[in-house]
Every structure is written in C-alpha cells, then in structure tokens.
mmCIF file with all atom_site columns, C-alpha atoms in Angstrom:
data_model
loop_
_atom_site.group_PDB
_atom_site.id
_atom_site.type_symbol
_atom_site.label_atom_id
_atom_site.label_alt_id
_atom_site.label_comp_id
_atom_site.label_asym_id
_atom_site.label_entity_id
_atom_site.label_seq_id
_atom_site.pdbx_PDB_ins_code
_atom_site.Cartn_x
_atom_site.Cartn_y
_atom_site.Cartn_z
_atom_site.occupancy
_atom_site.B_iso_or_equiv
_atom_site.pdbx_formal_charge
_atom_site.auth_seq_id
_atom_site.auth_comp_id
_atom_site.auth_asym_id
_atom_site.auth_atom_id
_atom_site.pdbx_PDB_model_num
ATOM 1   C CA . UNK W 1 1   ? 125.911 135.071 96.750  1.00 35.00 ? 1   UNK W CA 1
ATOM 2   C CA . UNK W 1 2   ? 125.998 138.664 97.830  1.00 37.00 ? 2   UNK W CA 1
ATOM 3   C CA . UNK W 1 3   ? 127.924 141.586 96.364  1.00 41.00 ? 3   UNK W CA 1
ATOM 4   C CA . UNK W 1 4   ? 131.601 141.032 95.614  1.00 42.00 ? 4   UNK W CA 1
ATOM 5   C CA . UNK W 1 5   ? 132.110 138.833 98.674  1.00 44.00 ? 5   UNK W CA 1
ATOM 6   C CA . UNK W 1 6   ? 131.571 135.097 98.584  1.00 59.00 ? 6   UNK W CA 1
ATOM 7   C CA . UNK W 1 7   ? 129.156 133.885 101.206 1.00 76.00 ? 7   UNK W CA 1
ATOM 8   C CA . UNK W 1 8   ? 125.670 134.751 102.402 1.00 83.00 ? 8   UNK W CA 1
ATOM 9   C CA . UNK W 1 9   ? 124.374 138.287 102.912 1.00 86.00 ? 9   UNK W CA 1
ATOM 10  C CA . UNK W 1 10  ? 120.666 138.975 103.332 1.00 92.00 ? 10  UNK W CA 1
ATOM 11  C CA . UNK W 1 11  ? 118.827 135.992 104.767 1.00 95.00 ? 11  UNK W CA 1
ATOM 12  C CA . UNK W 1 12  ? 115.136 135.258 105.317 1.00 95.00 ? 12  UNK W CA 1
ATOM 13  C CA . UNK W 1 13  ? 114.095 132.731 107.980 1.00 96.00 ? 13  UNK W CA 1
ATOM 14  C CA . UNK W 1 14  ? 110.439 131.702 107.723 1.00 93.00 ? 14  UNK W CA 1
ATOM 15  C CA . UNK W 1 15  ? 108.427 129.583 110.159 1.00 93.00 ? 15  UNK W CA 1
ATOM 16  C CA . UNK W 1 16  ? 105.067 127.838 109.726 1.00 91.00 ? 16  UNK W CA 1
ATOM 17  C CA . UNK W 1 17  ? 102.827 125.618 111.782 1.00 84.00 ? 17  UNK W CA 1
ATOM 18  C CA . UNK W 1 18  ? 99.178  124.572 111.910 1.00 84.00 ? 18  UNK W CA 1
ATOM 19  C CA . UNK W 1 19  ? 96.890  126.092 114.575 1.00 79.00 ? 19  UNK W CA 1
ATOM 20  C CA . UNK W 1 20  ? 96.193  123.993 117.648 1.00 77.00 ? 20  UNK W CA 1
ATOM 21  C CA . UNK W 1 21  ? 93.082  121.754 117.522 1.00 76.00 ? 21  UNK W CA 1
ATOM 22  C CA . UNK W 1 22  ? 89.852  123.352 118.807 1.00 77.00 ? 22  UNK W CA 1
ATOM 23  C CA . UNK W 1 23  ? 89.828  123.427 122.612 1.00 76.00 ? 23  UNK W CA 1
ATOM 24  C CA . UNK W 1 24  ? 93.606  122.853 122.952 1.00 75.00 ? 24  UNK W CA 1
ATOM 25  C CA . UNK W 1 25  ? 96.084  125.507 124.125 1.00 73.00 ? 25  UNK W CA 1
ATOM 26  C CA . UNK W 1 26  ? 97.285  127.811 121.362 1.00 74.00 ? 26  UNK W CA 1
ATOM 27  C CA . UNK W 1 27  ? 100.570 126.903 119.707 1.00 82.00 ? 27  UNK W CA 1
ATOM 28  C CA . UNK W 1 28  ? 102.755 130.011 119.631 1.00 84.00 ? 28  UNK W CA 1
ATOM 29  C CA . UNK W 1 29  ? 106.148 129.424 118.025 1.00 88.00 ? 29  UNK W CA 1
ATOM 30  C CA . UNK W 1 30  ? 108.695 132.225 117.893 1.00 90.00 ? 30  UNK W CA 1
ATOM 31  C CA . UNK W 1 31  ? 111.816 132.874 115.835 1.00 93.00 ? 31  UNK W CA 1
ATOM 32  C CA . UNK W 1 32  ? 114.848 133.988 117.909 1.00 94.00 ? 32  UNK W CA 1
ATOM 33  C CA . UNK W 1 33  ? 118.194 135.284 116.684 1.00 95.00 ? 33  UNK W CA 1
ATOM 34  C CA . UNK W 1 34  ? 121.241 135.644 118.916 1.00 95.00 ? 34  UNK W CA 1
ATOM 35  C CA . UNK W 1 35  ? 124.277 137.735 117.822 1.00 96.00 ? 35  UNK W CA 1
ATOM 36  C CA . UNK W 1 36  ? 127.742 137.099 119.285 1.00 96.00 ? 36  UNK W CA 1
ATOM 37  C CA . UNK W 1 37  ? 131.004 138.996 119.331 1.00 95.00 ? 37  UNK W CA 1
ATOM 38  C CA . UNK W 1 38  ? 134.486 137.677 118.642 1.00 92.00 ? 38  UNK W CA 1
ATOM 39  C CA . UNK W 1 39  ? 135.266 138.035 122.357 1.00 93.00 ? 39  UNK W CA 1
ATOM 40  C CA . UNK W 1 40  ? 132.384 135.758 123.419 1.00 92.00 ? 40  UNK W CA 1
ATOM 41  C CA . UNK W 1 41  ? 131.202 133.702 120.375 1.00 92.00 ? 41  UNK W CA 1
ATOM 42  C CA . UNK W 1 42  ? 129.553 130.954 122.515 1.00 93.00 ? 42  UNK W CA 1
ATOM 43  C CA . UNK W 1 43  ? 128.587 132.912 125.634 1.00 91.00 ? 43  UNK W CA 1
ATOM 44  C CA . UNK W 1 44  ? 126.100 135.694 126.317 1.00 92.00 ? 44  UNK W CA 1
ATOM 45  C CA . UNK W 1 45  ? 124.532 137.157 123.168 1.00 94.00 ? 45  UNK W CA 1
ATOM 46  C CA . UNK W 1 46  ? 125.410 140.773 122.458 1.00 94.00 ? 46  UNK W CA 1
ATOM 47  C CA . UNK W 1 47  ? 122.000 141.109 120.793 1.00 93.00 ? 47  UNK W CA 1
ATOM 48  C CA . UNK W 1 48  ? 118.879 138.950 121.119 1.00 92.00 ? 48  UNK W CA 1
ATOM 49  C CA . UNK W 1 49  ? 116.087 139.508 118.612 1.00 90.00 ? 49  UNK W CA 1
ATOM 50  C CA . UNK W 1 50  ? 112.700 137.849 119.170 1.00 86.00 ? 50  UNK W CA 1
ATOM 51  C CA . UNK W 1 51  ? 108.989 138.655 119.284 1.00 78.00 ? 51  UNK W CA 1
ATOM 52  C CA . UNK W 1 52  ? 108.396 142.367 119.700 1.00 71.00 ? 52  UNK W CA 1
ATOM 53  C CA . UNK W 1 53  ? 112.021 143.379 119.091 1.00 76.00 ? 53  UNK W CA 1
ATOM 54  C CA . UNK W 1 54  ? 114.652 144.091 116.446 1.00 76.00 ? 54  UNK W CA 1
ATOM 55  C CA . UNK W 1 55  ? 118.393 144.592 116.527 1.00 86.00 ? 55  UNK W CA 1
ATOM 56  C CA . UNK W 1 56  ? 119.451 148.112 117.595 1.00 81.00 ? 56  UNK W CA 1
ATOM 57  C CA . UNK W 1 57  ? 121.133 148.729 114.198 1.00 86.00 ? 57  UNK W CA 1
ATOM 58  C CA . UNK W 1 58  ? 118.138 147.394 112.222 1.00 86.00 ? 58  UNK W CA 1
ATOM 59  C CA . UNK W 1 59  ? 120.074 144.523 110.633 1.00 90.00 ? 59  UNK W CA 1
ATOM 60  C CA . UNK W 1 60  ? 117.826 141.843 112.127 1.00 92.00 ? 60  UNK W CA 1
ATOM 61  C CA . UNK W 1 61  ? 114.091 142.355 111.992 1.00 88.00 ? 61  UNK W CA 1
ATOM 62  C CA . UNK W 1 62  ? 111.069 140.191 112.759 1.00 84.00 ? 62  UNK W CA 1
ATOM 63  C CA . UNK W 1 63  ? 108.858 141.132 109.777 1.00 76.00 ? 63  UNK W CA 1
ATOM 64  C CA . UNK W 1 64  ? 105.869 139.021 110.733 1.00 63.00 ? 64  UNK W CA 1
ATOM 65  C CA . UNK W 1 65  ? 104.911 137.459 114.046 1.00 58.00 ? 65  UNK W CA 1
ATOM 66  C CA . UNK W 1 66  ? 102.106 134.911 114.365 1.00 59.00 ? 66  UNK W CA 1
ATOM 67  C CA . UNK W 1 67  ? 100.705 133.872 117.733 1.00 55.00 ? 67  UNK W CA 1
ATOM 68  C CA . UNK W 1 68  ? 98.515  131.023 116.455 1.00 52.00 ? 68  UNK W CA 1
ATOM 69  C CA . UNK W 1 69  ? 99.913  129.663 113.165 1.00 50.00 ? 69  UNK W CA 1
ATOM 70  C CA . UNK W 1 70  ? 96.772  130.787 111.343 1.00 61.00 ? 70  UNK W CA 1
ATOM 71  C CA . UNK W 1 71  ? 97.389  131.857 107.824 1.00 63.00 ? 71  UNK W CA 1
ATOM 72  C CA . UNK W 1 72  ? 98.648  130.426 104.625 1.00 63.00 ? 72  UNK W CA 1
ATOM 73  C CA . UNK W 1 73  ? 102.227 129.121 104.301 1.00 64.00 ? 73  UNK W CA 1
ATOM 74  C CA . UNK W 1 74  ? 104.953 130.675 106.405 1.00 72.00 ? 74  UNK W CA 1
ATOM 75  C CA . UNK W 1 75  ? 103.376 132.861 109.096 1.00 79.00 ? 75  UNK W CA 1
ATOM 76  C CA . UNK W 1 76  ? 106.424 134.206 110.917 1.00 85.00 ? 76  UNK W CA 1
ATOM 77  C CA . UNK W 1 77  ? 109.358 135.755 109.001 1.00 90.00 ? 77  UNK W CA 1
ATOM 78  C CA . UNK W 1 78  ? 112.704 137.218 110.140 1.00 93.00 ? 78  UNK W CA 1
ATOM 79  C CA . UNK W 1 79  ? 115.205 139.065 107.948 1.00 94.00 ? 79  UNK W CA 1
ATOM 80  C CA . UNK W 1 80  ? 118.888 139.097 108.740 1.00 95.00 ? 80  UNK W CA 1
ATOM 81  C CA . UNK W 1 81  ? 121.131 141.514 106.842 1.00 95.00 ? 81  UNK W CA 1
ATOM 82  C CA . UNK W 1 82  ? 124.408 139.854 107.784 1.00 95.00 ? 82  UNK W CA 1
ATOM 83  C CA . UNK W 1 83  ? 126.465 141.895 105.356 1.00 91.00 ? 83  UNK W CA 1
ATOM 84  C CA . UNK W 1 84  ? 125.453 145.055 107.302 1.00 92.00 ? 84  UNK W CA 1
ATOM 85  C CA . UNK W 1 85  ? 126.403 143.765 110.757 1.00 93.00 ? 85  UNK W CA 1
ATOM 86  C CA . UNK W 1 86  ? 129.308 145.610 112.431 1.00 93.00 ? 86  UNK W CA 1
ATOM 87  C CA . UNK W 1 87  ? 132.664 143.793 112.157 1.00 92.00 ? 87  UNK W CA 1
ATOM 88  C CA . UNK W 1 88  ? 132.723 143.022 115.897 1.00 93.00 ? 88  UNK W CA 1
ATOM 89  C CA . UNK W 1 89  ? 129.868 140.505 115.365 1.00 95.00 ? 89  UNK W CA 1
ATOM 90  C CA . UNK W 1 90  ? 131.146 137.167 114.145 1.00 95.00 ? 90  UNK W CA 1
ATOM 91  C CA . UNK W 1 91  ? 128.351 134.678 114.838 1.00 96.00 ? 91  UNK W CA 1
ATOM 92  C CA . UNK W 1 92  ? 124.563 134.615 114.553 1.00 96.00 ? 92  UNK W CA 1
ATOM 93  C CA . UNK W 1 93  ? 122.459 131.664 115.720 1.00 97.00 ? 93  UNK W CA 1
ATOM 94  C CA . UNK W 1 94  ? 118.777 131.413 114.753 1.00 96.00 ? 94  UNK W CA 1
ATOM 95  C CA . UNK W 1 95  ? 116.286 129.200 116.569 1.00 96.00 ? 95  UNK W CA 1
ATOM 96  C CA . UNK W 1 96  ? 112.672 128.503 117.324 1.00 95.00 ? 96  UNK W CA 1
ATOM 97  C CA . UNK W 1 97  ? 111.030 128.483 120.786 1.00 93.00 ? 97  UNK W CA 1
ATOM 98  C CA . UNK W 1 98  ? 107.493 127.513 121.775 1.00 91.00 ? 98  UNK W CA 1
ATOM 99  C CA . UNK W 1 99  ? 105.651 129.687 124.294 1.00 88.00 ? 99  UNK W CA 1
ATOM 100 C CA . UNK W 1 100 ? 104.751 127.390 127.183 1.00 86.00 ? 100 UNK W CA 1
ATOM 101 C CA . UNK W 1 101 ? 101.736 129.269 128.614 1.00 77.00 ? 101 UNK W CA 1
ATOM 102 C CA . UNK W 1 102 ? 99.221  126.441 128.082 1.00 72.00 ? 102 UNK W CA 1
ATOM 103 C CA . UNK W 1 103 ? 101.322 123.534 129.353 1.00 79.00 ? 103 UNK W CA 1
ATOM 104 C CA . UNK W 1 104 ? 104.440 121.797 127.999 1.00 87.00 ? 104 UNK W CA 1
ATOM 105 C CA . UNK W 1 105 ? 104.366 121.681 124.198 1.00 90.00 ? 105 UNK W CA 1
ATOM 106 C CA . UNK W 1 106 ? 107.145 120.042 122.156 1.00 93.00 ? 106 UNK W CA 1
ATOM 107 C CA . UNK W 1 107 ? 107.985 120.588 118.509 1.00 94.00 ? 107 UNK W CA 1
ATOM 108 C CA . UNK W 1 108 ? 106.829 117.106 117.540 1.00 93.00 ? 108 UNK W CA 1
ATOM 109 C CA . UNK W 1 109 ? 103.335 117.827 118.783 1.00 91.00 ? 109 UNK W CA 1
ATOM 110 C CA . UNK W 1 110 ? 102.858 120.925 116.632 1.00 91.00 ? 110 UNK W CA 1
ATOM 111 C CA . UNK W 1 111 ? 101.333 119.784 113.371 1.00 88.00 ? 111 UNK W CA 1
ATOM 112 C CA . UNK W 1 112 ? 102.604 121.162 110.084 1.00 90.00 ? 112 UNK W CA 1
ATOM 113 C CA . UNK W 1 113 ? 105.647 122.874 111.630 1.00 92.00 ? 113 UNK W CA 1
ATOM 114 C CA . UNK W 1 114 ? 108.630 123.699 109.383 1.00 93.00 ? 114 UNK W CA 1
ATOM 115 C CA . UNK W 1 115 ? 111.338 126.314 109.000 1.00 96.00 ? 115 UNK W CA 1
ATOM 116 C CA . UNK W 1 116 ? 112.862 127.607 105.780 1.00 96.00 ? 116 UNK W CA 1
ATOM 117 C CA . UNK W 1 117 ? 116.154 129.534 105.470 1.00 97.00 ? 117 UNK W CA 1
ATOM 118 C CA . UNK W 1 118 ? 116.778 131.288 102.163 1.00 95.00 ? 118 UNK W CA 1
ATOM 119 C CA . UNK W 1 119 ? 118.876 133.934 100.514 1.00 95.00 ? 119 UNK W CA 1
ATOM 120 C CA . UNK W 1 120 ? 116.922 135.551 97.739  1.00 92.00 ? 120 UNK W CA 1
ATOM 121 C CA . UNK W 1 121 ? 115.483 132.741 95.638  1.00 93.00 ? 121 UNK W CA 1
ATOM 122 C CA . UNK W 1 122 ? 118.062 130.220 96.928  1.00 94.00 ? 122 UNK W CA 1
ATOM 123 C CA . UNK W 1 123 ? 116.742 127.887 99.588  1.00 94.00 ? 123 UNK W CA 1
ATOM 124 C CA . UNK W 1 124 ? 119.514 127.024 102.027 1.00 95.00 ? 124 UNK W CA 1
ATOM 125 C CA . UNK W 1 125 ? 117.486 124.830 104.385 1.00 96.00 ? 125 UNK W CA 1
ATOM 126 C CA . UNK W 1 126 ? 114.037 123.406 104.997 1.00 96.00 ? 126 UNK W CA 1
ATOM 127 C CA . UNK W 1 127 ? 113.476 121.435 108.150 1.00 96.00 ? 127 UNK W CA 1
ATOM 128 C CA . UNK W 1 128 ? 110.405 119.895 109.820 1.00 96.00 ? 128 UNK W CA 1
ATOM 129 C CA . UNK W 1 129 ? 111.940 119.538 113.300 1.00 96.00 ? 129 UNK W CA 1
ATOM 130 C CA . UNK W 1 130 ? 111.784 115.697 113.174 1.00 96.00 ? 130 UNK W CA 1
ATOM 131 C CA . UNK W 1 131 ? 115.305 115.434 114.597 1.00 96.00 ? 131 UNK W CA 1
ATOM 132 C CA . UNK W 1 132 ? 114.365 117.545 117.628 1.00 97.00 ? 132 UNK W CA 1
ATOM 133 C CA . UNK W 1 133 ? 110.708 116.478 118.021 1.00 96.00 ? 133 UNK W CA 1
ATOM 134 C CA . UNK W 1 134 ? 110.913 116.138 121.834 1.00 96.00 ? 134 UNK W CA 1
ATOM 135 C CA . UNK W 1 135 ? 112.349 119.645 122.344 1.00 96.00 ? 135 UNK W CA 1
ATOM 136 C CA . UNK W 1 136 ? 110.508 122.802 123.362 1.00 95.00 ? 136 UNK W CA 1
ATOM 137 C CA . UNK W 1 137 ? 113.072 124.956 121.558 1.00 96.00 ? 137 UNK W CA 1
ATOM 138 C CA . UNK W 1 138 ? 115.684 124.295 118.880 1.00 97.00 ? 138 UNK W CA 1
ATOM 139 C CA . UNK W 1 139 ? 118.412 126.003 116.935 1.00 97.00 ? 139 UNK W CA 1
ATOM 140 C CA . UNK W 1 140 ? 118.115 125.799 113.142 1.00 97.00 ? 140 UNK W CA 1
ATOM 141 C CA . UNK W 1 141 ? 120.941 127.778 111.607 1.00 96.00 ? 141 UNK W CA 1
ATOM 142 C CA . UNK W 1 142 ? 124.329 129.267 112.387 1.00 96.00 ? 142 UNK W CA 1
ATOM 143 C CA . UNK W 1 143 ? 126.069 132.019 110.452 1.00 96.00 ? 143 UNK W CA 1
ATOM 144 C CA . UNK W 1 144 ? 129.724 132.772 111.061 1.00 95.00 ? 144 UNK W CA 1
ATOM 145 C CA . UNK W 1 145 ? 131.977 135.513 109.664 1.00 92.00 ? 145 UNK W CA 1
ATOM 146 C CA . UNK W 1 146 ? 135.155 134.344 108.063 1.00 82.00 ? 146 UNK W CA 1
ATOM 147 C CA . UNK W 1 147 ? 137.158 137.569 107.701 1.00 75.00 ? 147 UNK W CA 1
ATOM 148 C CA . UNK W 1 148 ? 137.438 138.599 104.044 1.00 71.00 ? 148 UNK W CA 1
ATOM 149 C CA . UNK W 1 149 ? 135.394 135.561 102.882 1.00 76.00 ? 149 UNK W CA 1
ATOM 150 C CA . UNK W 1 150 ? 132.192 136.999 104.391 1.00 89.00 ? 150 UNK W CA 1
ATOM 151 C CA . UNK W 1 151 ? 129.495 135.013 106.153 1.00 94.00 ? 151 UNK W CA 1
ATOM 152 C CA . UNK W 1 152 ? 128.973 131.247 105.915 1.00 93.00 ? 152 UNK W CA 1
ATOM 153 C CA . UNK W 1 153 ? 125.863 129.278 106.655 1.00 94.00 ? 153 UNK W CA 1
ATOM 154 C CA . UNK W 1 154 ? 125.632 125.972 108.533 1.00 94.00 ? 154 UNK W CA 1
ATOM 155 C CA . UNK W 1 155 ? 122.481 124.038 109.470 1.00 95.00 ? 155 UNK W CA 1
ATOM 156 C CA . UNK W 1 156 ? 122.414 123.679 113.284 1.00 95.00 ? 156 UNK W CA 1
ATOM 157 C CA . UNK W 1 157 ? 119.613 121.364 114.426 1.00 94.00 ? 157 UNK W CA 1
ATOM 158 C CA . UNK W 1 158 ? 119.970 121.171 118.215 1.00 95.00 ? 158 UNK W CA 1
ATOM 159 C CA . UNK W 1 159 ? 117.069 120.633 120.611 1.00 95.00 ? 159 UNK W CA 1
ATOM 160 C CA . UNK W 1 160 ? 116.632 122.241 124.036 1.00 95.00 ? 160 UNK W CA 1
ATOM 161 C CA . UNK W 1 161 ? 114.162 121.716 126.852 1.00 93.00 ? 161 UNK W CA 1
ATOM 162 C CA . UNK W 1 162 ? 113.821 125.413 127.655 1.00 90.00 ? 162 UNK W CA 1
ATOM 163 C CA . UNK W 1 163 ? 111.263 128.175 127.774 1.00 84.00 ? 163 UNK W CA 1
ATOM 164 C CA . UNK W 1 164 ? 111.781 131.131 125.412 1.00 83.00 ? 164 UNK W CA 1
ATOM 165 C CA . UNK W 1 165 ? 113.422 133.289 128.117 1.00 84.00 ? 165 UNK W CA 1
ATOM 166 C CA . UNK W 1 166 ? 116.154 130.811 129.000 1.00 89.00 ? 166 UNK W CA 1
ATOM 167 C CA . UNK W 1 167 ? 116.541 129.572 125.448 1.00 92.00 ? 167 UNK W CA 1
ATOM 168 C CA . UNK W 1 168 ? 117.995 132.930 124.443 1.00 88.00 ? 168 UNK W CA 1
ATOM 169 C CA . UNK W 1 169 ? 120.909 132.510 126.805 1.00 89.00 ? 169 UNK W CA 1
ATOM 170 C CA . UNK W 1 170 ? 121.478 128.821 125.909 1.00 92.00 ? 170 UNK W CA 1
ATOM 171 C CA . UNK W 1 171 ? 121.088 128.689 122.149 1.00 92.00 ? 171 UNK W CA 1
ATOM 172 C CA . UNK W 1 172 ? 124.648 129.796 121.286 1.00 90.00 ? 172 UNK W CA 1
ATOM 173 C CA . UNK W 1 173 ? 126.448 127.626 123.819 1.00 89.00 ? 173 UNK W CA 1
ATOM 174 C CA . UNK W 1 174 ? 129.171 125.306 122.633 1.00 78.00 ? 174 UNK W CA 1
ATOM 175 C CA . UNK W 1 175 ? 128.198 121.684 122.317 1.00 71.00 ? 175 UNK W CA 1
ATOM 176 C CA . UNK W 1 176 ? 129.156 119.699 125.406 1.00 57.00 ? 176 UNK W CA 1
#
C-alpha cells in the first residue's frame, strides 16, 4: 500500500532468463511499458517505455537492461512510479518482447525465463510464461487508475506473435 491511498504506487518489474546455449542466437528479452489516457485506454499508447528509453516525466524508468540474460537473478528491471503519473493517464500495461534478430524465438524456448512484479517487499506476481510459451511477446501486468481509490493491479498474461516494434502498438488492445 502506498501513502494515504489504497492501491499500488511504486512498482518494480524484474525479468530474468538464462543465456542462449553456445553457438545459438542470443536471447534478448525486453521489458516494455505502455501508458494510456482516459480518452484512448485501449488504443495508441500516449507513452511507450522500452530499451533505451524512459517516460518523459521520469515516472517509468528501465533501471537495468540485459541483452543476453547473463548475470545472477533478475537481469532487467523497470520501475513504475504510478502514484506520480499525471491524472490524464489511467492505464499502464507492462509486457515482455523478444528481439527476433537471430530467427524466431518464443518464450517457451528461453530457458529460465520469469518475470516478477512487486511493490516494495510485497510480491504481486511471479510468472514463468508457461501459459504463453508459444508467443514471441506477452503482456504480464495491467495497472488501472480508479479515481480516488488510486491504482489497482491485475495480472494480464496474454501472448502475441509480434516483434518488439509492433508489440508496442498491440499490447494494450482490448481482448477480441
């Protein structure tokens, strides 16, 4: 819980995976966050934060970016300060996309992959992508603003067959 409001505030999303086997194309997974306004909550993101970027107001930041999965534990980390987002933003969707430079790679073929969503010491979600193993990208979490109640969290496991560029425009779409 954050401040005087009920709901989530400062969130950390962490991603881990094992490096590709020797001689295989590198596995490069990326965290992506899409921010939506009340006028278009399932359309075009007003902000898109991914590798090499941050939100213009500094509320969403990719703290660590791994290109290979080498390291111990969670190698890629994104911080979302939802309680600092301007009131016009009402929805944030967070997902994972695999760079497809070395051929088609799906989440199920990346050993040791997992995502963790937490607020402080409270773990909100841990997922190993088993439900979306055939996808090249997937959403993992959705945060929505409920007026005076603050932000709420909902797990959102939804797979996509998309490269990182097109995933950014698809990830917040309404379910068919």
